Every structure is written in C-alpha cells, then in structure tokens.
C-alpha positions in Angstrom: -44.8 -6.9 -35.7 -42.5 -9.8 -36.4 -41.5 -11.8 -33.4 -38.5 -14.0 -33.5 -37.0 -16.4 -31.1 -34.0 -15.1 -29.2 -31.9 -18.1 -30.2 -32.2 -17.2 -33.9 -30.6 -13.8 -33.3 -27.7 -15.3 -31.3 -25.5 -17.4 -33.5 -23.4 -20.3 -32.2 -20.1 -18.3 -32.4 -21.6 -15.7 -30.1 -22.6 -18.5 -27.6 -19.0 -19.8 -27.7 -17.6 -16.3 -27.2 -19.9 -15.7 -24.3 -18.9 -19.0 -22.6 -15.3 -18.1 -23.1 -15.7 -14.7 -21.5 -17.5 -16.3 -18.6 -14.8 -18.9 -18.1 -12.1 -16.2 -18.2 -14.0 -14.1 -15.8 -14.3 -17.0 -13.3 -10.6 -17.8 -13.8 -9.7 -14.2 -13.1 -11.6 -14.2 -9.8 -10.0 -17.5 -8.8 -6.5 -16.1 -9.5 -7.4 -12.9 -7.6 -8.5 -14.8 -4.5 -5.5 -17.1 -4.7 -3.2 -14.1 -4.7 -5.0 -12.4 -1.9 -4.8 -15.6 0.2 -1.1 -15.9 -0.6 -0.5 -12.3 0.5 -2.0 -13.0 3.9 -0.3 -16.4 4.2 3.2 -15.1 3.4 5.5 -14.9 6.4 8.3 -13.2 4.6 6.3 -10.0 4.0 5.8 -7.4 6.7 2.5 -5.6 7.5 3.2 -2.6 5.2 4.3 -4.8 2.3 1.2 -6.9 2.6 -1.0 -3.7 2.7 0.9 -2.4 -0.3 0.4 -5.6 -2.4 -3.2 -5.8 -1.3 -4.0 -2.2 -2.3 -2.2 -2.7 -5.6 -4.1 -5.9 -6.4 -7.5 -4.4 -5.4 -7.1 -0.8 -6.9 -5.3 -1.8 -10.1 -6.2 -5.5 -10.4 -4.7 -6.2 -13.8 -1.3 -4.6 -13.1 -1.3 -5.7 -9.5 -2.0 -9.4 -10.3 0.6 -9.5 -13.1 3.2 -7.7 -11.0 2.6 -10.1 -8.1 2.9 -13.1 -10.3 6.1 -11.8 -11.8 7.7 -10.7 -8.5 6.5 -13.5 -6.2 5.0 -16.2 -8.5 7.8 -18.8 -7.9 7.7 -18.4 -4.1 3.9 -18.6 -4.3 4.3 -22.2 -5.4 6.8 -23.0 -2.7 4.5 -21.7 -0.1 1.7 -23.9 -1.4 3.9 -26.9 -1.2 5.1 -26.0 2.3 1.4 -25.6 3.4 0.5 -28.9 1.9 3.4 -30.6 3.7 2.5 -29.0 7.1 -1.1 -30.1 6.6 0.0 -33.7 5.8 2.3 -33.8 8.8 -0.4 -32.5 11.1 -2.8 -35.1 9.7 -0.3 -37.9 10.2 0.5 -36.7 13.7 -3.3 -36.7 14.5 -3.6 -40.3 13.1 -0.6 -41.4 15.2 -2.0 -39.8 18.3 -5.5 -41.2 17.7 -4.2 -44.7 17.1 -1.7 -44.6 20.0 -4.0 -43.2 22.8 -4.0 -45.1 26.1 -7.2 -47.0 26.9 -9.6 -45.4 29.4 -8.7 -48.0 32.1 -5.1 -46.9 32.1 -2.5 -49.6 31.6 -0.1 -47.3 29.7 -0.3 -49.2 26.3 -2.7 -48.7 23.5 -5.3 -51.2 22.3 -3.3 -51.6 19.1 -0.1 -52.5 21.1 -2.0 -54.9 23.3 -3.7 -56.7 20.4 -0.3 -57.0 18.7 1.2 -58.5 21.8 -1.7 -61.0 22.1 -1.4 -62.0 18.4 2.4 -62.6 19.0 1.6 -64.7 22.0 -0.9 -66.7 20.1 1.5 -67.3 17.2 4.3 -68.5 19.5 1.8 -70.9 21.1 2.1 -69.3 24.5 -1.7 -69.0 24.7 -4.5 -71.0 23.2 -7.0 -69.7 20.6 -9.7 -69.7 23.4 -7.5 -67.6 25.7 -6.7 -65.3 22.8 -10.4 -64.7 22.0 -11.2 -64.0 25.7 -8.4 -61.5 26.0 -9.2 -59.8 22.8 -12.9 -59.5 23.7 -11.8 -58.0 27.1 -9.6 -55.5 25.4 -12.2 -54.4 22.9 -15.0 -54.2 25.4 
C-alpha cells in the first residue's frame, strides 16, 4: 500500500479556494448578524414588519438578505451613524458629568473649577506661590 502525505494530494490552488470559501462564509455570517441587529434596532418598523423581515432572513437567507439590503440598505447606514452619534454624545455627557461633579464636602463647585480659580488668583498675584500650593493640596486631599 502506497502512503502519501495529504499535502501532496491537495494543490495550492485548492488551498486558496478553500480559504476563499472560508472567508466568504465568515463574511456571510457577519452580514447576516448585522442585518438581524439592524432589524431589531430599527424604530421605523413595527412588530409585524420586524417579524416578517426576520422570518424572511432566517428561512430564505440569500433572498432575505439581498431583499433587505436592496430595500433598507441606505437607511441601515443612517441608523449606524445615528447610533454612533448617540453613543458619542452619551460618552461626552458622561465625561462632562464626571469632570463637573461637586466635591464630597459640598461647596457647590467642582475641583476643576476651584483649581482654575486658584491658578487665576496666582497669575494675577493675589496669592503667593506658597498659598497656592497649600490651597491646591487642601483641594486635592
């Protein structure tokens, strides 16, 4: 019995073709999950419309995905942009809230505001460097 290595029976073109098929398969699943996510995220579709698109995409995946991309592909991109803008606005709001929180001791202002006021007083010469350092250490403590 003649034993051969498996690599000898599998030419380079077959390896390339197999890798291409694997890439397209992964790309197909990415697109399918992206569309299913967009179906659930869409606010302009009612419950029955979402159910209909979902059934079409799952039962007849090739036709369903292509139909969804043709019918709603442009608005799909707009919804992605809107979601990104909402996420960025929420992040910026969180940063503003975190930077502008009042200190635990009360006082009404934030540490950032108080430090800015101290720096302005020091620049105008109203307080000395030593007083500035003491006040800054007290604020940051």
